[in-house]
mmCIF file of C-alpha atoms in Angstrom:
data_model
loop_
_atom_site.group_PDB
_atom_site.id
_atom_site.type_symbol
_atom_site.label_atom_id
_atom_site.label_comp_id
_atom_site.label_asym_id
_atom_site.label_seq_id
_atom_site.Cartn_x
_atom_site.Cartn_y
_atom_site.Cartn_z
ATOM 1 C CA UNK T 478 -40.245 -45.847 -29.341
ATOM 2 C CA UNK T 479 -38.692 -43.553 -31.891
ATOM 3 C CA UNK T 480 -39.984 -40.516 -30.058
ATOM 4 C CA UNK T 481 -37.840 -41.010 -26.966
ATOM 5 C CA UNK T 482 -34.885 -41.583 -29.293
ATOM 6 C CA UNK T 483 -35.640 -38.267 -30.907
ATOM 7 C CA UNK T 484 -35.724 -36.725 -27.451
ATOM 8 C CA UNK T 485 -32.354 -38.236 -26.890
ATOM 9 C CA UNK T 486 -31.065 -36.886 -30.180
ATOM 10 C CA UNK T 487 -30.861 -33.283 -29.042
ATOM 11 C CA UNK T 488 -28.866 -34.515 -26.091
ATOM 12 C CA UNK T 489 -26.524 -36.233 -28.520
ATOM 13 C CA UNK T 490 -26.430 -33.023 -30.566
ATOM 14 C CA UNK T 491 -25.624 -31.181 -27.398
ATOM 15 C CA UNK T 492 -22.677 -33.460 -26.737
ATOM 16 C CA UNK T 493 -20.567 -32.265 -29.667
ATOM 17 C CA UNK T 494 -21.455 -28.733 -28.731
ATOM 18 C CA UNK T 495 -20.004 -29.474 -25.356
ATOM 19 C CA UNK T 496 -16.671 -29.612 -27.137
ATOM 20 C CA UNK T 497 -17.130 -25.876 -27.245
ATOM 21 C CA UNK T 498 -17.916 -25.917 -23.535
ATOM 22 C CA UNK T 499 -14.433 -24.903 -22.412
ATOM 23 C CA UNK T 500 -14.804 -21.802 -24.544
ATOM 24 C CA UNK T 501 -18.228 -21.172 -23.094
ATOM 25 C CA UNK T 502 -16.859 -21.684 -19.624
ATOM 26 C CA UNK T 503 -14.076 -19.317 -20.475
ATOM 27 C CA UNK T 504 -16.629 -16.759 -21.534
ATOM 28 C CA UNK T 505 -18.587 -17.360 -18.377
ATOM 29 C CA UNK T 506 -15.428 -16.953 -16.330
ATOM 30 C CA UNK T 507 -14.621 -13.761 -18.153
ATOM 31 C CA UNK T 508 -18.108 -12.524 -17.545
ATOM 32 C CA UNK T 509 -17.811 -13.412 -13.905
ATOM 33 C CA UNK T 510 -14.525 -11.563 -13.661
ATOM 34 C CA UNK T 511 -16.028 -8.668 -15.539
ATOM 35 C CA UNK T 512 -19.026 -8.641 -13.263
ATOM 36 C CA UNK T 513 -16.752 -8.503 -10.272
ATOM 37 C CA UNK T 514 -14.894 -5.542 -11.718
ATOM 38 C CA UNK T 515 -17.968 -3.723 -12.929
ATOM 39 C CA UNK T 516 -20.191 -4.511 -9.966
ATOM 40 C CA UNK T 517 -19.084 -1.633 -7.703
ATOM 41 C CA UNK T 518 -19.596 0.973 -10.416
ATOM 42 C CA UNK T 519 -22.862 -0.532 -11.639
ATOM 43 C CA UNK T 520 -24.454 -1.376 -8.311
ATOM 44 C CA UNK T 521 -23.390 1.500 -6.074
ATOM 45 C CA UNK T 522 -26.123 4.042 -5.517
ATOM 46 C CA UNK T 523 -25.004 7.687 -5.205
ATOM 47 C CA UNK T 524 -25.333 7.311 -1.438
ATOM 48 C CA UNK T 525 -23.178 4.174 -1.401
ATOM 49 C CA UNK T 526 -20.597 5.777 -3.658
ATOM 50 C CA UNK T 527 -20.448 8.772 -1.323
ATOM 51 C CA UNK T 528 -20.022 6.454 1.669
ATOM 52 C CA UNK T 529 -17.224 4.521 -0.092
ATOM 53 C CA UNK T 530 -15.496 7.823 -0.856
ATOM 54 C CA UNK T 531 -15.789 8.932 2.784
ATOM 55 C CA UNK T 532 -14.534 5.566 4.041
ATOM 56 C CA UNK T 533 -11.520 5.793 1.721
ATOM 57 C CA UNK T 534 -10.767 9.346 2.833
ATOM 58 C CA UNK T 535 -10.983 8.217 6.469
ATOM 59 C CA UNK T 536 -8.335 5.537 5.818
ATOM 60 C CA UNK T 537 -6.145 8.044 3.962
ATOM 61 C CA UNK T 538 -6.344 10.562 6.811
ATOM 62 C CA UNK T 539 -5.669 7.866 9.405
ATOM 63 C CA UNK T 540 -2.530 6.745 7.568
ATOM 64 C CA UNK T 541 -1.408 10.359 7.148
ATOM 65 C CA UNK T 542 -1.999 11.175 10.814
ATOM 66 C CA UNK T 543 -0.075 8.110 11.953
ATOM 67 C CA UNK T 544 2.778 8.725 9.507
ATOM 68 C CA UNK T 545 2.996 12.351 10.669
ATOM 69 C CA UNK T 546 3.695 11.187 14.229
ATOM 70 C CA UNK T 547 6.348 8.746 12.957
ATOM 71 C CA UNK T 548 8.000 11.443 10.828
ATOM 72 C CA UNK T 549 8.035 13.896 13.724
ATOM 73 C CA UNK T 550 9.670 11.289 15.975
ATOM 74 C CA UNK T 551 12.226 10.237 13.369
ATOM 75 C CA UNK T 552 13.070 13.844 12.521
ATOM 76 C CA UNK T 553 13.492 14.808 16.168
ATOM 77 C CA UNK T 554 15.702 11.787 16.766
ATOM 78 C CA UNK T 555 17.858 12.408 13.709
ATOM 79 C CA UNK T 556 17.778 16.200 13.766
ATOM 80 C CA UNK T 557 16.175 16.246 10.304
ATOM 81 C CA UNK T 558 14.475 19.205 8.632
ATOM 82 C CA UNK T 559 13.206 17.155 5.690
ATOM 83 C CA UNK T 560 11.872 13.660 5.235
ATOM 84 C CA UNK T 561 10.960 11.490 2.228
ATOM 85 C CA UNK T 562 8.538 8.601 2.511
ATOM 86 C CA UNK T 563 5.711 6.720 0.813
ATOM 87 C CA UNK T 564 2.113 5.884 1.735
ATOM 88 C CA UNK T 565 -0.257 3.150 0.579
ATOM 89 C CA UNK T 566 -3.852 4.248 1.098
ATOM 90 C CA UNK T 567 -4.091 7.022 -1.544
ATOM 91 C CA UNK T 568 -3.173 4.388 -4.184
ATOM 92 C CA UNK T 569 -1.763 7.020 -6.528
ATOM 93 C CA UNK T 570 -4.780 9.346 -6.269
ATOM 94 C CA UNK T 571 -3.294 12.857 -6.376
ATOM 95 C CA UNK T 572 -6.102 14.512 -4.434
ATOM 96 C CA UNK T 573 -6.063 11.857 -1.712
ATOM 97 C CA UNK T 574 -2.268 12.008 -1.461
ATOM 98 C CA UNK T 575 -2.494 15.751 -0.871
ATOM 99 C CA UNK T 576 -5.100 15.120 1.863
ATOM 100 C CA UNK T 577 -2.771 12.519 3.360
ATOM 101 C CA UNK T 578 0.078 15.064 3.529
ATOM 102 C CA UNK T 579 -2.295 17.597 5.116
ATOM 103 C CA UNK T 580 -3.075 14.988 7.800
ATOM 104 C CA UNK T 581 0.660 14.505 8.415
ATOM 105 C CA UNK T 582 1.062 18.245 8.889
ATOM 106 C CA UNK T 583 -2.042 18.809 11.037
ATOM 107 C CA UNK T 584 -1.380 20.103 14.546
ATOM 108 C CA UNK T 585 -1.542 17.333 17.138
ATOM 109 C CA UNK T 586 -4.440 17.634 19.562
ATOM 110 C CA UNK T 587 -3.114 16.806 23.050
ATOM 111 C CA UNK T 588 -6.647 15.945 24.234
ATOM 112 C CA UNK T 589 -6.981 13.112 21.709
ATOM 113 C CA UNK T 590 -6.199 9.598 22.918
ATOM 114 C CA UNK T 591 -4.228 8.749 19.792
ATOM 115 C CA UNK T 592 -1.724 11.326 18.580
ATOM 116 C CA UNK T 593 -2.005 12.289 14.926
ATOM 117 C CA UNK T 594 -0.008 14.537 12.586
ATOM 118 C CA UNK T 595 2.375 17.005 14.163
ATOM 119 C CA UNK T 596 5.006 17.079 11.401
ATOM 120 C CA UNK T 597 4.053 20.433 9.841
ATOM 121 C CA UNK T 598 7.464 21.923 10.629
ATOM 122 C CA UNK T 599 9.227 19.201 8.611
ATOM 123 C CA UNK T 600 9.549 19.510 4.833
ATOM 124 C CA UNK T 601 8.642 16.304 3.039
ATOM 125 C CA UNK T 602 8.221 14.523 -0.253
ATOM 126 C CA UNK T 603 5.599 11.788 -0.197
ATOM 127 C CA UNK T 604 5.103 9.103 -2.852
ATOM 128 C CA UNK T 605 2.077 6.902 -3.558
ATOM 129 C CA UNK T 606 1.909 4.108 -6.156
ATOM 130 C CA UNK T 607 -1.124 3.725 -8.382
ATOM 131 C CA UNK T 608 -1.665 1.372 -11.297
ATOM 132 C CA UNK T 609 -1.270 4.060 -13.960
ATOM 133 C CA UNK T 610 1.185 6.408 -12.287
ATOM 134 C CA UNK T 611 3.301 7.278 -9.265
ATOM 135 C CA UNK T 612 1.871 10.299 -7.456
ATOM 136 C CA UNK T 613 4.245 12.681 -5.651
ATOM 137 C CA UNK T 614 3.549 15.583 -3.295
ATOM 138 C CA UNK T 615 6.281 17.909 -2.050
ATOM 139 C CA UNK T 616 5.750 20.095 1.010
ATOM 140 C CA UNK T 617 8.028 22.872 2.253
ATOM 141 C CA UNK T 618 6.985 24.797 5.398
ATOM 142 C CA UNK T 619 7.087 28.601 5.316
ATOM 143 C CA UNK T 620 10.247 28.882 7.428
ATOM 144 C CA UNK T 621 12.180 26.545 5.087
ATOM 145 C CA UNK T 622 11.176 28.201 1.806
ATOM 146 C CA UNK T 623 14.184 30.531 1.847
ATOM 147 C CA UNK T 624 16.406 27.421 1.768
ATOM 148 C CA UNK T 625 14.436 25.275 -0.673
ATOM 149 C CA UNK T 626 11.988 25.839 -3.524
ATOM 150 C CA UNK T 627 9.174 23.315 -3.285
ATOM 151 C CA UNK T 628 8.538 23.513 -7.029
ATOM 152 C CA UNK T 629 12.223 23.167 -7.932
ATOM 153 C CA UNK T 630 12.693 20.171 -5.615
ATOM 154 C CA UNK T 631 9.692 18.298 -7.007
ATOM 155 C CA UNK T 632 10.551 19.233 -10.598
ATOM 156 C CA UNK T 633 14.109 17.930 -10.272
ATOM 157 C CA UNK T 634 12.988 14.605 -8.770
ATOM 158 C CA UNK T 635 10.205 14.066 -11.324
ATOM 159 C CA UNK T 636 12.583 14.895 -14.192
ATOM 160 C CA UNK T 637 14.729 11.859 -13.334
ATOM 161 C CA UNK T 638 11.856 9.617 -14.501
ATOM 162 C CA UNK T 639 10.204 11.856 -17.100
ATOM 163 C CA UNK T 640 7.412 12.985 -14.766
ATOM 164 C CA UNK T 641 5.442 16.219 -14.819
ATOM 165 C CA UNK T 642 4.582 18.867 -12.223
ATOM 166 C CA UNK T 643 0.805 19.330 -12.202
ATOM 167 C CA UNK T 644 0.434 21.898 -9.427
ATOM 168 C CA UNK T 645 3.038 24.456 -8.401
ATOM 169 C CA UNK T 646 3.124 26.189 -5.055
ATOM 170 C CA UNK T 647 5.554 27.565 -2.481
ATOM 171 C CA UNK T 648 4.266 25.178 0.214
ATOM 172 C CA UNK T 649 2.716 22.311 -1.765
ATOM 173 C CA UNK T 650 3.581 21.087 -5.252
ATOM 174 C CA UNK T 651 2.037 18.018 -6.873
ATOM 175 C CA UNK T 652 3.157 15.837 -9.766
ATOM 176 C CA UNK T 653 3.187 12.340 -11.201
ATOM 177 C CA UNK T 654 5.173 9.909 -13.310
ATOM 178 C CA UNK T 655 3.084 7.869 -15.745
ATOM 179 C CA UNK T 656 3.691 4.136 -15.904
ATOM 180 C CA UNK T 657 5.194 3.002 -19.192
ATOM 181 C CA UNK T 658 5.614 -0.760 -19.590
ATOM 182 C CA UNK T 659 7.534 -0.390 -22.862
ATOM 183 C CA UNK T 660 10.166 1.757 -21.192
ATOM 184 C CA UNK T 661 10.146 -0.301 -17.988
ATOM 185 C CA UNK T 662 8.654 2.532 -15.939
ATOM 186 C CA UNK T 663 6.550 0.993 -13.150
ATOM 187 C CA UNK T 664 5.428 2.994 -10.080
ATOM 188 C CA UNK T 665 6.722 0.439 -7.553
ATOM 189 C CA UNK T 666 10.032 0.082 -9.375
ATOM 190 C CA UNK T 667 10.815 3.807 -9.626
ATOM 191 C CA UNK T 668 9.604 4.830 -6.150
ATOM 192 C CA UNK T 669 12.772 3.968 -4.200
ATOM 193 C CA UNK T 670 15.201 5.475 -6.752
ATOM 194 C CA UNK T 671 13.122 8.670 -6.667
ATOM 195 C CA UNK T 672 13.210 8.782 -2.857
ATOM 196 C CA UNK T 673 17.014 8.574 -3.132
ATOM 197 C CA UNK T 674 16.992 11.367 -5.728
ATOM 198 C CA UNK T 675 14.877 13.547 -3.418
ATOM 199 C CA UNK T 676 17.316 13.015 -0.545
ATOM 200 C CA UNK T 677 20.339 13.610 -2.787
ATOM 201 C CA UNK T 678 18.851 16.908 -3.971
ATOM 202 C CA UNK T 679 18.580 17.965 -0.318
ATOM 203 C CA UNK T 680 22.144 16.820 0.427
ATOM 204 C CA UNK T 681 23.508 19.022 -2.365
ATOM 205 C CA UNK T 682 21.896 21.987 -0.639
ATOM 206 C CA UNK T 683 23.194 20.926 2.768
ATOM 207 C CA UNK T 684 19.660 20.229 4.017
ATOM 208 C CA UNK T 685 20.030 16.501 4.625
ATOM 209 C CA UNK T 686 22.778 14.566 6.457
ATOM 210 C CA UNK T 687 25.550 13.107 4.339
ATOM 211 C CA UNK T 688 25.435 9.355 4.432
ATOM 212 C CA UNK T 689 27.869 6.745 3.177
ATOM 213 C CA UNK T 690 25.398 3.860 3.283
ATOM 214 C CA UNK T 691 23.051 4.193 0.318
ATOM 215 C CA UNK T 692 20.774 1.493 1.683
ATOM 216 C CA UNK T 693 19.485 3.903 4.303
ATOM 217 C CA UNK T 694 17.481 5.832 1.749
ATOM 218 C CA UNK T 695 15.754 2.696 0.550
ATOM 219 C CA UNK T 696 14.078 2.133 3.885
ATOM 220 C CA UNK T 697 11.001 4.226 4.318
ATOM 221 C CA UNK T 698 12.112 5.128 7.809
ATOM 222 C CA UNK T 699 15.801 4.435 7.340
ATOM 223 C CA UNK T 700 16.484 8.144 7.708
ATOM 224 C CA UNK T 701 16.054 7.967 11.469
ATOM 225 C CA UNK T 702 19.248 5.898 11.603
ATOM 226 C CA UNK T 703 21.243 9.109 11.260
ATOM 227 C CA UNK T 704 22.864 10.104 14.554
ATOM 228 C CA UNK T 705 21.456 13.293 16.031
#
């Protein structure tokens, strides 16, 4: 009879250990969370990783192509030479943001069912929020470069938030502002003020309509509210 009791004993021993169970569960939960985070990196084969990269690029180009059409329409309506906006798909990736801007500027193909791009004649500054930084690409078309330095424009806007220019060019310049929780610098928080700064820089050079309603700049497409 004692033997079954002994069998039961470990169960009793286990019971106090179960006091630690919440901790164990916590660990399990952490592991589960960790597994979720690590899974893509650990499980993706090179082929799958390549496919994921291509799928992401496809989304980035689609957003850029669509935004290009919107920018062209808004600029035509408002008589604008320059436009500042933000995009989501690049998620702060500098290389993808540059690809996104290229898609905005691509010549529209009339034979395609869905129009894409077409805003290559319009100078632009495009922002994309990532977790660690805000990515910014400035583009100035050849015919506008006598009026505006792409590098100077981007540098001035980035300087307002302690950002840095990473790539300088007459047509395309690229930079970023690193997130800094201690200083209250968060990509989403600084994006709109920087869009306003970009537009104000243009206004000082007479390249953007004067506007008495500051709220216009806060809207991604608020600029098309300007009368033509």
